[in-house]
Coordinates of C-alpha atoms in Angstrom, one line a residue:
M1 CA 4.7 6.5 28.1
K2 CA 2.3 7.5 25.4
R3 CA 2.3 7.4 21.6
I4 CA 1.5 10.5 19.5
R5 CA 0.4 10.5 15.9
L6 CA 1.3 13.4 13.7
V7 CA 0.0 14.5 10.3
V8 CA 2.8 16.4 8.6
A9 CA 2.8 18.7 5.6
Y10 CA 6.0 19.9 3.9
D11 CA 7.5 21.4 0.8
G12 CA 10.2 18.9 -0.1
T13 CA 12.2 21.2 -2.3
N14 CA 15.0 21.9 0.2
Y15 CA 15.2 18.4 1.7
C16 CA 16.9 15.1 0.9
G17 CA 13.6 13.3 1.5
W18 CA 11.9 12.0 4.7
Q19 CA 14.4 9.5 6.1
L20 CA 17.5 10.3 8.0
Q21 CA 20.6 10.5 5.8
K22 CA 24.3 11.5 6.2
N23 CA 24.4 13.6 3.0
G24 CA 21.8 16.2 3.7
V25 CA 18.9 17.6 5.8
T26 CA 15.7 15.5 5.9
I27 CA 12.1 16.0 7.2
E28 CA 12.6 13.3 9.9
E29 CA 15.8 15.0 11.1
M30 CA 14.0 18.3 11.5
L31 CA 11.1 16.8 13.4
N32 CA 13.3 14.8 15.7
R33 CA 15.4 17.9 16.5
E34 CA 12.5 20.2 17.3
L35 CA 10.4 17.6 19.2
T36 CA 13.4 16.7 21.3
A37 CA 14.0 20.4 22.1
L38 CA 10.3 20.9 22.9
L39 CA 9.7 17.8 25.0
K40 CA 13.1 17.7 26.8
E41 CA 13.7 14.1 25.9
P42 CA 15.1 12.2 23.0
I43 CA 12.5 11.8 20.3
A44 CA 12.6 9.6 17.2
V45 CA 9.6 9.7 14.9
I46 CA 8.5 6.7 12.7
G47 CA 7.1 7.8 9.4
A48 CA 4.4 6.1 7.3
S49 CA 5.8 7.1 3.9
R50 CA 9.5 7.7 3.4
T51 CA 9.2 10.2 0.6
D52 CA 12.2 10.9 -1.8
A53 CA 14.2 14.1 -2.1
G54 CA 12.1 16.9 -3.6
V55 CA 8.7 15.1 -3.0
H56 CA 6.1 17.1 -1.2
A57 CA 3.4 16.1 1.3
M58 CA 0.1 17.5 2.5
G59 CA -0.7 14.6 4.9
N60 CA 2.2 12.3 5.7
V61 CA 1.8 10.4 9.1
A62 CA 4.3 9.7 11.8
V63 CA 4.3 8.6 15.4
F64 CA 6.7 8.9 18.4
D65 CA 6.7 7.9 22.1
T66 CA 7.0 10.4 24.9
E67 CA 6.7 10.6 28.7
N68 CA 6.1 14.4 28.6
P69 CA 2.7 15.3 30.1
M70 CA 2.0 17.9 27.4
A71 CA -1.5 17.4 26.0
A72 CA -1.3 15.5 22.7
D73 CA -3.4 18.0 20.7
K74 CA -1.1 20.9 21.8
I75 CA 2.1 19.4 20.6
C76 CA 1.5 20.3 16.9
L77 CA 0.9 24.0 17.8
A78 CA 4.0 24.1 20.0
V79 CA 6.4 22.4 17.7
N80 CA 5.3 24.5 14.7
Q81 CA 6.7 27.6 16.5
S82 CA 10.3 26.3 15.9
L83 CA 10.0 24.2 12.7
P84 CA 11.1 25.9 9.4
E85 CA 8.3 27.5 7.4
D86 CA 8.3 24.7 4.8
I87 CA 7.4 22.0 7.4
R88 CA 4.1 22.2 9.4
V89 CA 2.5 19.6 11.7
Q90 CA -1.2 19.7 10.8
S91 CA -2.5 17.7 13.8
S92 CA -1.3 15.7 16.8
E93 CA -3.3 13.1 18.8
E94 CA -2.7 10.2 21.2
V95 CA -3.1 6.7 19.8
S96 CA -2.7 3.2 21.3
P97 CA 0.9 2.3 22.2
D98 CA 1.0 -0.5 19.6
W99 CA -0.3 1.5 16.7
H100 CA 2.2 1.6 13.9
P101 CA 1.8 3.9 10.8
R102 CA 3.3 1.3 8.4
K103 CA 1.5 -1.8 9.8
A104 CA -2.1 -0.5 9.9
N105 CA -4.3 -0.9 6.8
C106 CA -4.1 2.4 4.9
T107 CA -5.0 3.9 1.6
K108 CA -2.4 6.4 0.3
T109 CA -3.3 9.0 -2.2
Y110 CA -0.6 10.8 -4.4
E111 CA -1.0 13.4 -7.0
Y112 CA 1.5 14.0 -9.9
R113 CA 1.2 17.4 -11.5
I114 CA 2.2 18.3 -15.1
E115 CA 2.3 21.8 -16.5
N116 CA 1.4 21.2 -20.2
R117 CA 2.1 24.5 -22.0
R118 CA 4.6 26.1 -24.4
V119 CA 6.5 28.1 -21.7
V120 CA 7.1 27.2 -18.1
M121 CA 5.2 29.0 -15.4
P122 CA 7.8 30.1 -12.8
T123 CA 5.4 30.0 -9.9
K124 CA 4.7 26.3 -10.5
R125 CA 8.2 25.1 -11.3
L126 CA 8.8 23.6 -7.8
Y127 CA 5.5 21.7 -7.7
S128 CA 5.0 20.3 -11.2
Y129 CA 6.8 18.8 -14.1
F130 CA 6.9 21.0 -17.2
C131 CA 6.1 19.3 -20.5
Y132 CA 5.8 21.4 -23.7
Y133 CA 4.7 18.5 -25.9
P134 CA 0.9 18.4 -26.2
L135 CA -0.4 15.6 -24.2
D136 CA -3.5 13.6 -25.2
I137 CA -5.4 13.2 -21.9
E138 CA -7.9 10.7 -23.2
K139 CA -5.1 8.3 -24.3
M140 CA -3.5 8.8 -20.9
R141 CA -6.8 7.8 -19.2
Q142 CA -7.1 4.7 -21.4
G143 CA -3.5 3.7 -20.5
A144 CA -4.1 4.3 -16.8
A145 CA -7.2 1.9 -16.8
F146 CA -4.9 -1.1 -17.3
L147 CA -3.2 -0.4 -14.0
L148 CA -6.3 -0.6 -11.8
G149 CA -6.5 -3.5 -9.3
E150 CA -4.0 -5.9 -7.9
H151 CA -1.0 -6.7 -10.1
D152 CA 2.7 -7.4 -10.0
F153 CA 4.1 -3.9 -10.6
K154 CA 7.7 -5.0 -11.1
S155 CA 7.9 -3.0 -14.3
F156 CA 7.1 0.1 -12.3
C157 CA 9.7 -0.3 -9.6
T158 CA 13.3 0.9 -9.6
A159 CA 15.4 -2.0 -10.9
K160 CA 17.8 -2.0 -7.9
S161 CA 15.1 -2.1 -5.3
N162 CA 15.6 -4.9 -2.7
V163 CA 11.9 -5.5 -2.1
E164 CA 10.9 -9.2 -2.4
D165 CA 7.2 -8.9 -3.3
T166 CA 6.3 -6.4 -6.0
V167 CA 2.5 -7.0 -6.0
R168 CA 0.5 -4.0 -5.1
T169 CA -3.1 -2.8 -5.4
I170 CA -4.2 0.4 -7.1
D171 CA -7.8 1.3 -6.0
G172 CA -8.1 4.5 -8.1
L173 CA -6.2 6.2 -10.9
E174 CA -7.6 9.3 -12.5
V175 CA -6.2 11.7 -15.0
E176 CA -7.7 15.2 -15.0
K177 CA -6.9 18.5 -16.7
E178 CA -7.8 22.0 -15.8
E179 CA -6.5 24.7 -18.1
N180 CA -2.8 23.8 -18.5
T181 CA -2.4 21.6 -15.5
I182 CA -2.8 17.8 -15.8
V183 CA -3.1 15.9 -12.5
I184 CA -2.6 12.2 -12.2
R185 CA -4.3 11.1 -8.9
I186 CA -3.5 7.6 -7.7
S187 CA -4.7 5.7 -4.6
G188 CA -3.6 2.4 -3.2
S189 CA -2.7 0.4 -0.1
G190 CA 1.0 0.8 -0.8
F191 CA 3.5 1.7 -3.5
L192 CA 6.9 0.4 -4.5
Y193 CA 10.0 2.6 -4.6
N194 CA 9.5 5.3 -7.4
M195 CA 6.3 3.4 -8.5
V196 CA 4.1 6.5 -8.8
R197 CA 6.8 8.5 -10.6
I198 CA 7.4 5.7 -13.1
I199 CA 3.7 5.4 -13.7
A200 CA 3.6 9.1 -14.4
G201 CA 6.6 8.9 -16.7
T202 CA 4.9 6.1 -18.6
L203 CA 1.6 7.9 -18.9
I204 CA 3.4 11.0 -20.2
R205 CA 4.8 8.8 -22.9
V206 CA 1.3 7.6 -23.8
G207 CA 0.1 11.2 -23.8
T208 CA 2.8 12.2 -26.3
G209 CA 2.0 9.3 -28.6
A210 CA 5.3 7.5 -28.0
Y211 CA 3.3 4.5 -26.6
P212 CA -0.2 3.5 -27.6
P213 CA -2.5 3.1 -24.5
E214 CA -2.5 -0.7 -24.8
E215 CA 1.2 -0.7 -24.4
V216 CA 0.7 -0.1 -20.7
A217 CA -0.9 -3.5 -20.3
A218 CA 2.1 -5.1 -22.1
I219 CA 4.5 -3.2 -19.9
L220 CA 2.7 -4.5 -16.8
A221 CA 2.7 -8.1 -18.0
A222 CA 6.4 -8.0 -18.9
R223 CA 7.5 -7.4 -15.2
D224 CA 10.6 -5.6 -16.6
R225 CA 11.6 -2.1 -15.6
R226 CA 13.2 -1.5 -19.0
R227 CA 9.8 -1.6 -20.7
A228 CA 8.2 1.2 -18.8
G229 CA 8.7 5.0 -19.2
P230 CA 11.3 7.1 -17.3
T231 CA 11.0 8.1 -13.7
A232 CA 9.3 11.5 -13.7
P233 CA 11.0 14.2 -11.7
A234 CA 10.3 14.3 -7.9
R235 CA 9.1 17.9 -7.8
G236 CA 5.8 17.0 -9.5
L237 CA 4.8 14.5 -6.8
T238 CA 2.8 15.2 -3.6
L239 CA 1.5 12.8 -1.0
V240 CA -2.0 14.1 -0.5
E241 CA -3.4 12.0 2.3
M242 CA -3.4 8.7 4.2
K243 CA -6.7 7.2 5.3
Y244 CA -6.4 4.4 7.8
E245 CA -9.0 1.6 7.9
T246 CA -10.9 1.3 11.2
V247 CA -13.1 -1.7 10.2
L248 CA -12.1 -4.6 8.0
S249 CA -14.3 -5.1 5.0
P250 CA -16.1 -8.5 5.2
W251 CA -14.8 -9.8 1.9
K252 CA -11.7 -9.1 -0.1
H253 CA -11.6 -10.1 -3.8
S254 CA -8.9 -9.8 -6.4
E255 CA -9.0 -10.9 -10.0
N256 CA -6.6 -10.4 -12.9
A257 CA -5.0 -12.4 -15.7
E258 CA -2.7 -14.2 -13.3
W259 CA -4.9 -15.0 -10.3
S260 CA -8.4 -14.9 -8.8
Y261 CA -9.2 -15.3 -5.1
H262 CA -11.5 -14.4 -2.2
V263 CA -10.8 -13.7 1.5
L264 CA -13.5 -13.7 4.2
Q265 CA -12.3 -11.4 6.9
S266 CA -15.4 -10.8 9.0
H267 CA -14.4 -13.3 11.7
I268 CA -10.9 -12.2 12.3
K269 CA -11.6 -9.9 15.2
E270 CA -13.7 -12.2 17.3
K271 CA -12.7 -15.7 16.2
E272 CA -9.1 -15.0 14.9
T273 CA -10.0 -16.9 11.8
A274 CA -9.9 -16.0 8.1
F275 CA -11.0 -18.0 5.0
F276 CA -8.9 -17.9 1.9
L277 CA -10.3 -19.4 -1.3
I278 CA -8.1 -19.5 -4.5
E279 CA -10.0 -19.9 -7.7
R280 CA -6.9 -19.9 -10.0
C281 CA -3.3 -18.8 -9.9
R282 CA -0.3 -19.2 -12.2
E283 CA 2.4 -21.5 -10.8
E284 CA 5.0 -18.8 -10.8
D285 CA 2.8 -16.6 -8.6
W286 CA 1.6 -19.3 -6.3
T287 CA 4.1 -19.0 -3.4
G288 CA 3.8 -15.2 -3.3
L289 CA 0.0 -15.3 -3.4
I290 CA -0.2 -17.6 -0.4
R291 CA 2.5 -15.9 1.6
R292 CA 1.2 -12.4 1.0
N293 CA -2.5 -13.1 1.8
V294 CA -1.8 -15.3 4.8
H295 CA 0.6 -12.6 6.2
H296 CA -2.0 -9.9 5.7
A297 CA -4.6 -11.9 7.5
F298 CA -2.2 -12.4 10.5
Q299 CA -1.4 -8.7 10.5
N300 CA -5.1 -8.0 10.8
G301 CA -5.4 -10.3 13.9
A302 CA -6.0 -13.8 12.5
R303 CA -4.3 -16.8 14.2
R304 CA -5.4 -19.3 11.6
V305 CA -6.3 -19.0 7.9
L306 CA -8.4 -21.8 6.4
A307 CA -7.4 -22.1 2.8
V308 CA -8.6 -24.0 -0.2
D309 CA -7.1 -24.3 -3.7
W310 CA -10.1 -24.9 -5.9
E311 CA -8.1 -25.1 -9.1
K312 CA -5.4 -27.7 -8.5
N313 CA -5.3 -28.7 -4.8
R314 CA -1.7 -27.5 -4.5
L315 CA -1.8 -27.1 -0.7
R316 CA 0.1 -29.8 1.2
E317 CA 0.4 -30.5 4.9
G318 CA 3.8 -29.5 6.2
D319 CA 4.5 -27.0 3.5
S320 CA 5.9 -23.6 4.7
Y321 CA 5.2 -20.2 3.2
G322 CA 7.5 -17.7 4.9
Y323 CA 6.6 -17.7 8.6
Y324 CA 3.5 -19.8 8.0
R325 CA 3.0 -23.6 8.1
I326 CA 0.2 -25.6 6.4
Q327 CA -1.8 -28.1 8.6
G328 CA -4.3 -30.7 7.3
M329 CA -7.9 -30.6 8.6
N330 CA -10.2 -33.5 9.3
S331 CA -14.0 -33.3 9.0
W332 CA -14.5 -32.4 12.6
Q333 CA -12.1 -29.5 12.5
L334 CA -13.6 -28.2 9.3
E335 CA -17.1 -28.5 10.7
E336 CA -16.0 -26.5 13.8
A337 CA -14.5 -23.8 11.6
I338 CA -17.4 -23.6 9.2
G339 CA -19.7 -23.4 12.2
I340 CA -18.6 -19.9 13.1
L341 CA -20.0 -18.5 9.8
E342 CA -23.3 -16.8 9.2
K343 CA -25.7 -18.6 6.9
E344 CA -25.0 -16.5 3.8
E345 CA -21.3 -16.7 4.4
K346 CA -21.4 -20.5 4.8
E347 CA -23.4 -20.9 1.6
R348 CA -20.9 -18.7 -0.3
I349 CA -17.9 -20.5 1.2
L350 CA -19.2 -23.9 0.3
E351 CA -20.1 -22.7 -3.2
L352 CA -16.7 -21.2 -3.9
S353 CA -14.7 -24.2 -2.5
C354 CA -16.5 -26.6 -4.8
G355 CA -15.6 -29.7 -2.6
A356 CA -11.9 -29.1 -2.7
S357 CA -9.7 -30.1 0.3
W358 CA -9.3 -27.5 3.1
Y359 CA -6.1 -26.8 4.9
C360 CA -5.1 -24.4 7.7
A361 CA -2.2 -21.9 7.7
V362 CA -0.8 -21.2 11.1
D363 CA 2.2 -19.3 12.5
G364 CA 5.1 -21.6 12.2
G365 CA 6.6 -20.2 15.4
S366 CA 3.6 -21.0 17.5
Y367 CA 0.7 -23.4 17.8
F368 CA -3.0 -22.8 17.2
P369 CA -4.9 -25.8 18.4
L370 CA -7.6 -27.1 16.0
N371 CA -10.7 -28.7 17.5
S372 CA -10.2 -32.4 17.0
G373 CA -13.9 -33.2 17.6

């Protein structure tokens, strides 16, 4: 058995999105059908991004498992012979059996296109949103700047979404214009349901003058879907690319009005240990902050996360955050953990912790022994 990764491009106009549905044809259905026929065995692909009806893609990613001996790099060429013209597999390659497109660290990039002109251009009608009101691109850029970084994007998520955690990170958000085409290009580690289209709809409101740019900050802070603009039509949205992280960055830092923290990740691979330092966090965001960051460290390979709450010492032995349990640490255990650090890392960790009490988050369903000295 081997696992194959595909990069898939498609025109979403004629499909009911990526994911299998009873009420219409989807991209996933077409891939499953043609790969099954090609490889002579049942195939079920797992997609990285389950795009909506009418949304396009230049680089969605999917995997499937197969026992067929066909060379991995030949599968894309072979399956393209039978796929419809509006779906094409751009590449195929073998990956490790445990690689999962939704669990690996990834930066997704979307583009939302707006045709800003008096009369619609027929050749662009399927791939952009037509807006005949003049849009102020500078004001759109000013509004977009408030969304950069890690925030709670509840205001930019469909109200009926069942997702528990609405915190996401936007690494890049650009608004560019060439002739009559405005492109909103947005990159991040993940997006909520309809998040990019709601951001586009909100920035269009800013561009028309219905919202001042600073209203975007107020909408973000409100955590209320009713405050944001409309969900822009699907046809303007394209998933451009997905870049998977091969090496963890040594440090992760996030700071906004609600929280500020640091995560040292450089010892996850060899020592299965991460360090999590919270400078400040609002009470209403505390549980989500701990659960989210500890879970992310465990997904990256940690088996213990040393944590300190510099602000209020809110960590308590025996507390649980989702799957994870908080353990106390004595001086010997802390010395052992700190001992794995490089000199500069140790100095920074001790400076950031400011003498606050350290605790250790472990998987509540297993046991990670701490050196008792």
